[in-house]
Short mmCIF file of C-alpha atoms and ligand atoms in Angstrom, two decimals:
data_model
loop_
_atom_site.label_atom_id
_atom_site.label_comp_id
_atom_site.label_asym_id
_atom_site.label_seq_id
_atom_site.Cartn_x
_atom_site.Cartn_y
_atom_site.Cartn_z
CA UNK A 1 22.70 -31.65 -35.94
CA UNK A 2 19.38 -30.68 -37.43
CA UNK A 3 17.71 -27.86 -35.13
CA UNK A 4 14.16 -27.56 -34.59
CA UNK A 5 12.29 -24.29 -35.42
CA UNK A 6 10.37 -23.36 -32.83
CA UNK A 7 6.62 -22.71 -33.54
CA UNK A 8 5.94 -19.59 -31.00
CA UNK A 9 2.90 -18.26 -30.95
CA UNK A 10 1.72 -14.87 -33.08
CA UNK A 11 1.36 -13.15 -30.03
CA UNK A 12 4.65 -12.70 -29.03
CA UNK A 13 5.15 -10.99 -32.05
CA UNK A 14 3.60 -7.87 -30.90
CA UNK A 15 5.35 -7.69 -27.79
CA UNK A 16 7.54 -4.92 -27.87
CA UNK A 17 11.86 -5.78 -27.86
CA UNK A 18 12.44 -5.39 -24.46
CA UNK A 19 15.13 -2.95 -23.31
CA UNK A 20 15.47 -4.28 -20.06
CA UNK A 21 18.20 -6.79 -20.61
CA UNK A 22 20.72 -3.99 -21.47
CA UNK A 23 19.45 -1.92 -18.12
CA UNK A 24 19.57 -4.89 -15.89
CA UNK A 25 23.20 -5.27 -17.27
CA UNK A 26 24.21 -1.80 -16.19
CA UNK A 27 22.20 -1.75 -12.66
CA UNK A 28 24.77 -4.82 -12.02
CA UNK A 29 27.77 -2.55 -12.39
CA UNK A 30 28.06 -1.57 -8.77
CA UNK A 31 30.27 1.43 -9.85
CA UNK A 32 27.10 2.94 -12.11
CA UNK A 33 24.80 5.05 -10.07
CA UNK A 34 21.62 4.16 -11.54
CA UNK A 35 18.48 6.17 -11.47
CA UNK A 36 17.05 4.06 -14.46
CA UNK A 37 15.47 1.42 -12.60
CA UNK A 38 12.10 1.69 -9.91
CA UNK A 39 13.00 -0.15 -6.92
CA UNK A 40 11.44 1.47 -3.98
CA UNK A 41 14.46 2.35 -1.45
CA UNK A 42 15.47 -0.77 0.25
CA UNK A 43 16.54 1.32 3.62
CA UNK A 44 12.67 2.18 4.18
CA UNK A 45 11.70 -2.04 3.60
CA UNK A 46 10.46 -2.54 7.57
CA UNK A 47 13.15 -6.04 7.65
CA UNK A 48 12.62 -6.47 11.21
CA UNK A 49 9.11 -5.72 11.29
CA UNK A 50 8.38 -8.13 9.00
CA UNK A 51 10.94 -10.85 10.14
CA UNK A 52 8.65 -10.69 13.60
CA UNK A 53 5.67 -10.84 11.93
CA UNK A 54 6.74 -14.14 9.39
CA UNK A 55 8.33 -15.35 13.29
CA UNK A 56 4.62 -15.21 15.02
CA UNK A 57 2.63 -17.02 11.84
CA UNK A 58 4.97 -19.75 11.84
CA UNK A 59 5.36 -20.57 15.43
CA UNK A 60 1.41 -19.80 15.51
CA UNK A 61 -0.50 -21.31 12.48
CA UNK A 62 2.71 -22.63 10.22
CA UNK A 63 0.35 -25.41 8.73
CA UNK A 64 -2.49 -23.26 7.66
CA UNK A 65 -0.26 -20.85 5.93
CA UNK A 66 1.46 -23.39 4.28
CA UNK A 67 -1.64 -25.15 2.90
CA UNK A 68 -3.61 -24.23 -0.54
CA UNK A 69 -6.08 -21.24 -0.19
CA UNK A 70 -8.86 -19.75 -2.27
CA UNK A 71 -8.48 -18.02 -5.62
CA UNK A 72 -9.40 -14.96 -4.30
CA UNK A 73 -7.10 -14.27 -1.35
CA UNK A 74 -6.70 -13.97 2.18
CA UNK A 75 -10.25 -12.67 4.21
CA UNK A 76 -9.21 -10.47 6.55
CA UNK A 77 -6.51 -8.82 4.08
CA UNK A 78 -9.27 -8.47 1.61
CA UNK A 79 -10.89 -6.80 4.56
CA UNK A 80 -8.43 -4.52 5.51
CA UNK A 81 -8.10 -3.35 2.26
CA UNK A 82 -11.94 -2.89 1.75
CA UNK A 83 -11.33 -0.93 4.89
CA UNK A 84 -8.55 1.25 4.29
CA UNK A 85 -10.76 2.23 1.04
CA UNK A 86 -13.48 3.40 2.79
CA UNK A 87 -11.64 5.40 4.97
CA UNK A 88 -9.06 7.34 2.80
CA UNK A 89 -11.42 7.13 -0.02
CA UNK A 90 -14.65 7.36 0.92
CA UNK A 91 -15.41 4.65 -1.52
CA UNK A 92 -18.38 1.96 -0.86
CA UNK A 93 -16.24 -0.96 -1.13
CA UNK A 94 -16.25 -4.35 0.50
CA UNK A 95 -13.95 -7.60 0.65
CA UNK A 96 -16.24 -9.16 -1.86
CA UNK A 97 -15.16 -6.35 -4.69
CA UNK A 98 -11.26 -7.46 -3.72
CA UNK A 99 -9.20 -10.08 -5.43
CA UNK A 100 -5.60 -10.53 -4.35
CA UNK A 101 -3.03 -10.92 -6.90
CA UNK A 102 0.70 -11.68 -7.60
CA UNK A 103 1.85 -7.65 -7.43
CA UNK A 104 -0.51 -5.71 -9.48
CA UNK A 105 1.33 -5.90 -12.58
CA UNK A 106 -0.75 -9.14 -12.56
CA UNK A 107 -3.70 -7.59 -12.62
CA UNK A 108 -2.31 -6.31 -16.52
CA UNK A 109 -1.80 -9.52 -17.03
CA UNK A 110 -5.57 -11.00 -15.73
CA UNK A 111 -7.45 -7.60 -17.23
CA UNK A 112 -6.25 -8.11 -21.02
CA UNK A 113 -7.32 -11.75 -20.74
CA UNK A 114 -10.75 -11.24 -19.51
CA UNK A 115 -11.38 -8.31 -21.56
CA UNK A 116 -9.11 -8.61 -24.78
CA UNK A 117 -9.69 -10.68 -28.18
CA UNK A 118 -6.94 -9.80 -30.73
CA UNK A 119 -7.65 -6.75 -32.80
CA UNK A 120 -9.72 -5.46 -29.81
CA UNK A 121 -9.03 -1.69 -28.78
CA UNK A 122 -7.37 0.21 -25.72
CA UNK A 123 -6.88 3.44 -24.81
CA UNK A 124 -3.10 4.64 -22.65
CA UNK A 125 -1.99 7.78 -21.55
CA UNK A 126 1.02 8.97 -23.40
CA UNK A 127 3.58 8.22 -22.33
CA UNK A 128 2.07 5.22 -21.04
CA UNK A 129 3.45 2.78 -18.45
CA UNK A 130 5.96 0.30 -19.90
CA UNK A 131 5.00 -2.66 -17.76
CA UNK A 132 0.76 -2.21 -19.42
CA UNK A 133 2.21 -1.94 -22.84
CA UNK A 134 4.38 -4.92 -22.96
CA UNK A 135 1.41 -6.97 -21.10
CA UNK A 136 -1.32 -5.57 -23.21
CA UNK A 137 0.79 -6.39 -26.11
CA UNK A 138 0.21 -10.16 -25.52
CA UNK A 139 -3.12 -10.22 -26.49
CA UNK A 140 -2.90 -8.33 -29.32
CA UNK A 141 -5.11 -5.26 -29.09
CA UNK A 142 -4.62 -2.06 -30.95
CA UNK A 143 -3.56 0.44 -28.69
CA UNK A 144 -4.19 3.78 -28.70
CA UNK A 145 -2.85 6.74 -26.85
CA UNK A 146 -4.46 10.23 -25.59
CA UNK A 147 -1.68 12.69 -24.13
CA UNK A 148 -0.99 13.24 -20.50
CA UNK A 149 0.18 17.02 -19.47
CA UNK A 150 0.47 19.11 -16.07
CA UNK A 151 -3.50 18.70 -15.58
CA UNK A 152 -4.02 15.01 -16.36
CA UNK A 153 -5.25 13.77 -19.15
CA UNK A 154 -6.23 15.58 -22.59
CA UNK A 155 -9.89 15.82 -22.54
CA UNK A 156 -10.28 16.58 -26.33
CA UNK A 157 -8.41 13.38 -27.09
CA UNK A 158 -9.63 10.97 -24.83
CA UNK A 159 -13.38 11.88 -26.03
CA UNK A 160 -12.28 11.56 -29.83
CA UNK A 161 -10.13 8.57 -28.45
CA UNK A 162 -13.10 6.55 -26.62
CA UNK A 163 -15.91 7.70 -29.25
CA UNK A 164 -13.89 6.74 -32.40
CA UNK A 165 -12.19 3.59 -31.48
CA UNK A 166 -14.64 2.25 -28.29
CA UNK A 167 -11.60 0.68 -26.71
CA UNK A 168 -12.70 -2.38 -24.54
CA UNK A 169 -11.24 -0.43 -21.37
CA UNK A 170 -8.71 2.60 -20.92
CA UNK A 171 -5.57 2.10 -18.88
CA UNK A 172 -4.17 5.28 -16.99
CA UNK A 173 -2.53 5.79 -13.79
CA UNK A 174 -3.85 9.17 -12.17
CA UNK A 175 -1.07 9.55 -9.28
CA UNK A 176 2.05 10.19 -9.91
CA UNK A 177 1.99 8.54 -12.95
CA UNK A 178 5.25 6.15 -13.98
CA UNK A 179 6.93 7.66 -16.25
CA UNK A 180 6.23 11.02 -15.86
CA UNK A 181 5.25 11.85 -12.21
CA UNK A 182 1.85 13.66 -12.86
CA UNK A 183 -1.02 13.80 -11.26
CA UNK A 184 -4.44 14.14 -12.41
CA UNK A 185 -6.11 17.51 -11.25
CA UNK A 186 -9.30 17.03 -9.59
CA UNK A 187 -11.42 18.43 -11.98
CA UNK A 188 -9.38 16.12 -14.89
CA UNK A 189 -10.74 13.52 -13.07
CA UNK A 190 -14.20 14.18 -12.41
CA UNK A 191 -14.04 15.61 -16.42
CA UNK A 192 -12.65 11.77 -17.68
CA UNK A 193 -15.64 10.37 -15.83
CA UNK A 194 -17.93 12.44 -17.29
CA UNK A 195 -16.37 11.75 -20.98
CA UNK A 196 -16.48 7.50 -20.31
CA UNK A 197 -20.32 7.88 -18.21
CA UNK A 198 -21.80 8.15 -21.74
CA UNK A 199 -19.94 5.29 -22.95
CA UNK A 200 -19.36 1.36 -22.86
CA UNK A 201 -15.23 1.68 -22.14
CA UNK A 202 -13.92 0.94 -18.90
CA UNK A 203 -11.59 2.84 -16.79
CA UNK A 204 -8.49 0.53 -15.52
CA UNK A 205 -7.34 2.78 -12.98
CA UNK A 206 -3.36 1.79 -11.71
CA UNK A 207 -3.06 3.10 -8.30
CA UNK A 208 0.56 1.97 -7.25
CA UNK A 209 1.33 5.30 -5.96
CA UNK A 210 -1.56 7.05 -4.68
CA UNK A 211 0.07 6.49 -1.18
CA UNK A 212 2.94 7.76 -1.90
CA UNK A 213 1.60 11.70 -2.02
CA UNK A 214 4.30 13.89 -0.30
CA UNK A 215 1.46 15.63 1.53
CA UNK A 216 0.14 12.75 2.51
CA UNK A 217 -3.39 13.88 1.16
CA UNK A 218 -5.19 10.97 -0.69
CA UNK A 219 -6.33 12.21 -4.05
CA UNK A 220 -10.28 10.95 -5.00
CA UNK A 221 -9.77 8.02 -8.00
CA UNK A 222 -11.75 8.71 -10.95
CA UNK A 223 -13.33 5.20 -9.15
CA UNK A 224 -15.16 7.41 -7.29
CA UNK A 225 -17.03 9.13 -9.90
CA UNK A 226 -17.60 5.95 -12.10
CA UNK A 227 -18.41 3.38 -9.46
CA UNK A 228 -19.74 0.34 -11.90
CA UNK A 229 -17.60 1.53 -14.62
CA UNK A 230 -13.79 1.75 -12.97
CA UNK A 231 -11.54 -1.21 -11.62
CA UNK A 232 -8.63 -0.22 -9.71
CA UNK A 233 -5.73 -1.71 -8.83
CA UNK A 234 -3.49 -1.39 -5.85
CA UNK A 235 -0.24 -2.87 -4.58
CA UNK A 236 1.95 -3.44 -1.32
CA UNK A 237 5.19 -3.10 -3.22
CA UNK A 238 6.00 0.35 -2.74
CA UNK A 239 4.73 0.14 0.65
CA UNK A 240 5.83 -2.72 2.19
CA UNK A 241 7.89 -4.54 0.33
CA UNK A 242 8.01 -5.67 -3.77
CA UNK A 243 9.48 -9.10 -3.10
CA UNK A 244 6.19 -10.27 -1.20
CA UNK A 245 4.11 -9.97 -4.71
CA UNK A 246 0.89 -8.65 -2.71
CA UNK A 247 -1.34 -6.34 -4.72
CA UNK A 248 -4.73 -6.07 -5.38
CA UNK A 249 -7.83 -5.22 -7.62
CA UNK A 250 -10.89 -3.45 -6.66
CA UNK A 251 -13.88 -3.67 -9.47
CA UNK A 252 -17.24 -4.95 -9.48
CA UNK A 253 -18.40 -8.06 -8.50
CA UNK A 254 -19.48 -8.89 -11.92
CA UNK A 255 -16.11 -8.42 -12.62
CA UNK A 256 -14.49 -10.04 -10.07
CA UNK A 257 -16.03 -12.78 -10.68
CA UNK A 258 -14.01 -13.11 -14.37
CA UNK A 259 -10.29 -12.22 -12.19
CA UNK A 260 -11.29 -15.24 -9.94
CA UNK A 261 -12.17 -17.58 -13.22
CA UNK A 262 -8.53 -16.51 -14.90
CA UNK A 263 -6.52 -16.50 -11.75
CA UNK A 264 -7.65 -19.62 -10.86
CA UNK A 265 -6.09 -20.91 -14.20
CA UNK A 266 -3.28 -18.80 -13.87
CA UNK A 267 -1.90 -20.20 -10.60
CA UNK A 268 -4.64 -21.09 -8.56
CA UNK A 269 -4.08 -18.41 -6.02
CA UNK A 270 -1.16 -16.04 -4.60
CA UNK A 271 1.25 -17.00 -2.08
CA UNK A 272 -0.51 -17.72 0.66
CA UNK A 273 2.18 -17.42 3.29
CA UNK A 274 2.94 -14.38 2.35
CA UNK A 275 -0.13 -13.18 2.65
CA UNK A 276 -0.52 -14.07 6.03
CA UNK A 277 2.75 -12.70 7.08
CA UNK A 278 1.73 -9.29 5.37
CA UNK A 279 -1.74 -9.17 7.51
CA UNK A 280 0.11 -9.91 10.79
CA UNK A 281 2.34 -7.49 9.76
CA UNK A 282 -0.33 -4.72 9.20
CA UNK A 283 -2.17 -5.49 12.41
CA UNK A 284 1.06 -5.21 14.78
CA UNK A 285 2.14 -1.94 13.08
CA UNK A 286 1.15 1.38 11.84
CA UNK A 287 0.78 1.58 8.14
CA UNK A 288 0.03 5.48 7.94
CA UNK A 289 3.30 6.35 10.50
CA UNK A 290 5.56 3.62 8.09
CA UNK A 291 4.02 5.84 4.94
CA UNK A 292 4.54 8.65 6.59
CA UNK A 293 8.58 7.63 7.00
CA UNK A 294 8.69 7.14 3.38
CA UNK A 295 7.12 9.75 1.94
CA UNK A 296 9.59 11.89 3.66
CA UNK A 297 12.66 10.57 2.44
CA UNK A 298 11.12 10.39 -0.90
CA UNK A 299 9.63 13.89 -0.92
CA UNK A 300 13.25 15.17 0.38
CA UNK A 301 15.19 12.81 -2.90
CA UNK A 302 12.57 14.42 -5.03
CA UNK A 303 13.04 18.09 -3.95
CA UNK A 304 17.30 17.16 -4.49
CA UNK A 305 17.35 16.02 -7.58
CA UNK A 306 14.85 18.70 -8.91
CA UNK A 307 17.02 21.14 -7.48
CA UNK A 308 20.44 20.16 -8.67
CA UNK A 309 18.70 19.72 -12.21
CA UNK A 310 17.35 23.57 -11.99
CA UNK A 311 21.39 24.58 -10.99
CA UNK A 312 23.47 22.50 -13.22
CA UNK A 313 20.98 21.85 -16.01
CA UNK A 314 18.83 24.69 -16.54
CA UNK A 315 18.32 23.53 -19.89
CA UNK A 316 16.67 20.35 -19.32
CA UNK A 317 12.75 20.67 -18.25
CA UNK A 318 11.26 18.28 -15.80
CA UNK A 319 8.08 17.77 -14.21
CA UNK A 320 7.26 18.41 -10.22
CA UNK A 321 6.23 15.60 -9.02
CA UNK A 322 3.47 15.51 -5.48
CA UNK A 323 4.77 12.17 -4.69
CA UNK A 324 5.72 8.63 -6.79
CA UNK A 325 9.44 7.72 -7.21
CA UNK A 326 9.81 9.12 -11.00
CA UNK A 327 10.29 12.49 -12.80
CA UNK A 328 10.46 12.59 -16.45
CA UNK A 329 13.08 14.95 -18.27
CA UNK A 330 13.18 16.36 -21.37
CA UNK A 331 16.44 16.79 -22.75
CA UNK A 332 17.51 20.57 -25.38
CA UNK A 333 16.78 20.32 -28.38
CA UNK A 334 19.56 18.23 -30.39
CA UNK A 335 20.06 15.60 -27.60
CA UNK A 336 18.92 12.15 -27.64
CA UNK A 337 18.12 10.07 -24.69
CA UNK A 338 19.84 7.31 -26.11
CA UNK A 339 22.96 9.41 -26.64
CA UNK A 340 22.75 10.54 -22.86
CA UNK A 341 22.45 6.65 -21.62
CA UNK A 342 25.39 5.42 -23.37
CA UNK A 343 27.67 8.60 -22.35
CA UNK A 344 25.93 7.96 -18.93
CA UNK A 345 27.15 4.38 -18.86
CA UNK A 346 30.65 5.85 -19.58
CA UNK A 347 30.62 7.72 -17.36
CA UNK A 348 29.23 5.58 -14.42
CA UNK A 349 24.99 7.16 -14.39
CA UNK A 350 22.19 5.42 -15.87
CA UNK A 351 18.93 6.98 -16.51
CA UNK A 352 15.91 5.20 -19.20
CA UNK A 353 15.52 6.55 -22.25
CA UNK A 354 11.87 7.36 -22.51
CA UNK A 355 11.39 6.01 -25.78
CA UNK A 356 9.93 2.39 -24.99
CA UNK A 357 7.01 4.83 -23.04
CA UNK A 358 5.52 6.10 -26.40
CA UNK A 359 4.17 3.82 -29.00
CA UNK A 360 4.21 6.37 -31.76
CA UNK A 361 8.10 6.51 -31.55
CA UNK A 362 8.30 9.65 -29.41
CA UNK A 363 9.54 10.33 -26.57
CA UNK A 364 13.34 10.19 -28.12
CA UNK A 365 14.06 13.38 -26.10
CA UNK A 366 13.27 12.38 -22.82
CA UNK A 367 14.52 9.91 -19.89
CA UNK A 368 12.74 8.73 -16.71
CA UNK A 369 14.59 9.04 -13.65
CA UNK A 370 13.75 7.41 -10.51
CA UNK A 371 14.56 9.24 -7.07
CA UNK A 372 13.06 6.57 -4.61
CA UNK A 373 16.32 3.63 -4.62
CA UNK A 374 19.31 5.98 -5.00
CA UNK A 375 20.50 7.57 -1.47
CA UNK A 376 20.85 11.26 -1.30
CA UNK A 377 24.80 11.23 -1.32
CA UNK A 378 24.17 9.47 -4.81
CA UNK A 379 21.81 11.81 -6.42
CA UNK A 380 24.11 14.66 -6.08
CA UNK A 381 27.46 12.54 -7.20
CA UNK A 382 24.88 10.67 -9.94
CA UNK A 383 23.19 14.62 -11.09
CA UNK A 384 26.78 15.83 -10.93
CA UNK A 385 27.62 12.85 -13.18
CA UNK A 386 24.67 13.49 -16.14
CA UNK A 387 25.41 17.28 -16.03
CA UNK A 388 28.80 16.25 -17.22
CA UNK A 389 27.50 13.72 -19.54
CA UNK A 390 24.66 16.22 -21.39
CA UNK A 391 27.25 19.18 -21.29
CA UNK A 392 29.68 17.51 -22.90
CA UNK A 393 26.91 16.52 -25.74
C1 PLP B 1 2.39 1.97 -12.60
C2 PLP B 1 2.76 0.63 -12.10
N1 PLP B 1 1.83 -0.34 -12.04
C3 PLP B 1 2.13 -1.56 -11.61
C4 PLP B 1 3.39 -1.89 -11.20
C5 PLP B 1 3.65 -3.28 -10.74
O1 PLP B 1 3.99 -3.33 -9.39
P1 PLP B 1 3.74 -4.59 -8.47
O2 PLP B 1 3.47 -5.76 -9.34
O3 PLP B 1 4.98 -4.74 -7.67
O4 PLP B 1 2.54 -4.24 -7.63
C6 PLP B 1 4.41 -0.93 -11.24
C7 PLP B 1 5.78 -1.25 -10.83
O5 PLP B 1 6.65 -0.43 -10.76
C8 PLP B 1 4.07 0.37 -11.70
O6 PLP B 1 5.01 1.32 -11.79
#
C-alpha cells in the first residue's frame, strides 16, 4: 500500500515538541499526586451556582442564546468587564475596547496573527509562559527573551532587548507570572513603560491571575501607564470556571478592530450560550466574595507547600508567590528536573520540568509546581513524596 507524504506546512516546524502528551499520561494515573498540571481547584468551581444560572437562560431566552451572535461578544458582558476595569483599575476603558474570546489563550493565538509575518520579532520574559511560546511559534517569529527576577522584569535587558531587535510586541505576564509566581514591583512596571513609551513595540500584557492576589489588592497593569500602547488580556477560567472558554482582550479600538477581522475567520464568534449563562451568573452572585473564597484556599495551599519545602528540602529554593496557582523551584546543584519527574513518577508525584519555559535550553534545574488543584491532605503526602524522590538523588 503506497502511503502518502503529507505536505504540512513550514510552520509547524517551529513549534516546539510538546511535552504534554507524556504529562497528560501521568495526570491519568489516579495513584500519582500531580502538581505538574494548572487546573484551578475543581472544589472552588461554583457547580450549583452556575447550574441555576444555565436553568434561568434556558427556561427564559433558550432561543436567543442558542442563535449566532456578533464577532465581538456578548454586550452587557463586554460591559461588565469594561466596568469591573474601571473600578479595580482605575483604567478608562469601555465595552467598545473589549473583544470576547475562546479563553484567553486565544487571544495568543489572534495577537501573533494580526501582528506577526515570519521572521518578525518578540520579546518574553524568561522563563516565559509555555502556552505564548508554542502559539507564537506558529507564525514563525524570532523570539527573544529578557529575564524575570524577584522585582519583575530586567530593565537593562528589556531596553537592549526592544532597542536592538524592535520586536513587533512584547509578551509578559506581570502577576503572578506562570511559571514562576512573580510579580512585577510597582516601580518595574511604571520603569517597562517608560523603556517601550520611546518606542514602536507593544506591550501584550497576560492578566490571568491578577485576581487571584492573596491580599486581594489589585496590582496597577503596566496598561495603565501605556494606555495606546498595551493590550491586555483577561480570562474567567481561574475564576469561574476553565471549561466555559470565556476570556477577554482589552486594547485599543484600532486594535480591536484587527481581533474582530481574525476572529471572525477564526470561528465567527465564541460560544454564545455560554456567554449568556456566565453574565446571568455574574449578576445573581458576588464575584469579589466567590474570589475572596478562592484566594483563601489558594493562599493557605501556597503557604503549605512553601512550608513543607523550607522543612524537608532546605536545599531547594523557591519563589513566594502573592497569589497565582504556581511556584517555581530550583533544584541543588547536580539535580536535573528531568531526573526528579521520572523518580517522581516512580514514586507516585509529578511536578514539570521547567525546561520547555526557556528557549535558550535553561531552566534544566528547575520544575513548576502548581498548588491551586491538589487538596491540602495531598500536598503534604505529594511534598513528603518529592523529598523522598530528590533525597534519594
Ligand atoms: C498565563 C496564562 N495565560 C493564558 C492562559 C489560558 O487560559 P484560558 O484560555 O483558560 O483563559 C493560561 C492558562 O493556564 C495561563 O497560565
Amino acid at each position: 500500500m503506497k502511503y502518502l507524504a503529507y505536505r504540512f506546512a513550514s510552520r509547524l516546524a517551529q513549534a516546539p515538541p510538546s511535552f504534554l502528551d507524556e504529562l497528560f499520561r501521568v495526570s491519568a494515573d489516579p495513584s500519582i499526586i500531580s502538581f505538574a498540571g494548572g487546573l484551578p481547584s475543581s472544589e472552588l468551581i461554583d457547580c450549583e451556582g452556575i447550574t441555576r444560572a444555565a436553568r434561568s437562560v434556558m427556561e427564559e431566552e433558550a432561543c436567543i442564546a442558542l442563535q449566532y451572535t456578533t464577532t465581538d461578544g456578548y454586550r452587557p458582558l463586554r460591559e461588565y468587564i469594561a466596568k469591573r476595569y474601571r473600578r479595580r483599575l482605575g483604567l478608562a476603558s469601555s465595552a467598545d475596547e473589549i473583544q470576547i474570546v475562546n479563553g484567553s489563550q486565544q487571544c495568543l493565538d489572534l495577537i501573533a496573527k494580526i501582528f506577526l509575518n515570519a521572521g518578525d520579532h518578540v520579546g518574553m520574559e524568561r522563563p516565559g509562559y509555555l502556552g505564548a511560546i508554542d502559539a507564537f511559534s506558529l507564525y514563525e517569529p524570532v523570539i527573544h527573551t529578557a529575564p524575570l527576577d524577584d522585582e519583575g522584569l530586567n530593565l537593562a535587558a528589556i531596553e537592549v532587548l526592544v532597542n536592538k531587535e524592535r520586536p513587533k510586541f512584547f509578551y509578559g505576564i506581570p502577576n503572578c507570572q506562570n511559571p514562576s509566581g512573580r510579580t512585577y514591583s510597582q516601580e518595574n512596571r511604571k520603569a517597562v513603560a517608560e523603556i517601550l513609551k520611546s518606542t514602536d513595540t507593544l506591550f501584550y500584557e497576560d492578566d490571568a491571575f491578577g485576581e487571584l492576589f492573596f491580599d486581594a489588592k489589585p496590582r496597577p497593569p503596566v496598561k495603565k501607564y501605556l494606555p495606546e500602547q498595551a493590550v491586555m488580556s483577561g480570562s474567567f477560567s481561574k475564576i469561574i470556571a476553565p471549561g466555559m472558554r470565556i476570556g477577554w482582550v482589552y486594547a485599543p479600538k484600532e486594535i480591536i478592530t484587527r481581533f474582530n477581522i481574525v476572529k471572525q475567520a477564526a470561528d465567527l464568534h465564541s460560544n454564545f450560550l455560554s456567554q449568556k449563562i456566565l453574565h446571568r451568573y455574574l449578576m445573581t452572585n458576588d464575584l469579589d466574595d466567590h474570589i475572596g473564597k478562592i484566594t483563601r484556599v489558594y493562599q493557605n495551599k501556597c503557604r503549605i507547600m512553601c512550608d513543607l519545602f523550607d522543612d524537608l528540602l532546605p536545599e531547594v529554593t523557591h519563589t513566594y508567590p502573592e497569589g497565582g496557582m504556581f511556584l517555581l523551584a530550583t533544584l541543588p546543584p547536580g539535580i536535573s528536573s528531568r531526573q526528579v519527574f521520572n523518580k517522581g513518577v516512580e514514586q507516585k508525584v509529578a511536578v514539570l520540568p521547567g525546561l520547555p519555559f526557556y528557549l535558550d535550553g535553561g531552566g534544566v534545574d528547575t520544575i513548576r509546581l502548581n498548588f491551586s488543584s491538589a487538596t491540602e491532605h495531598q500536598i503534604f503526602e505529594g511534598m513528603t513524596r518529592l523529598a523522598r524522590v530528590i533525597g534519594g538523588l
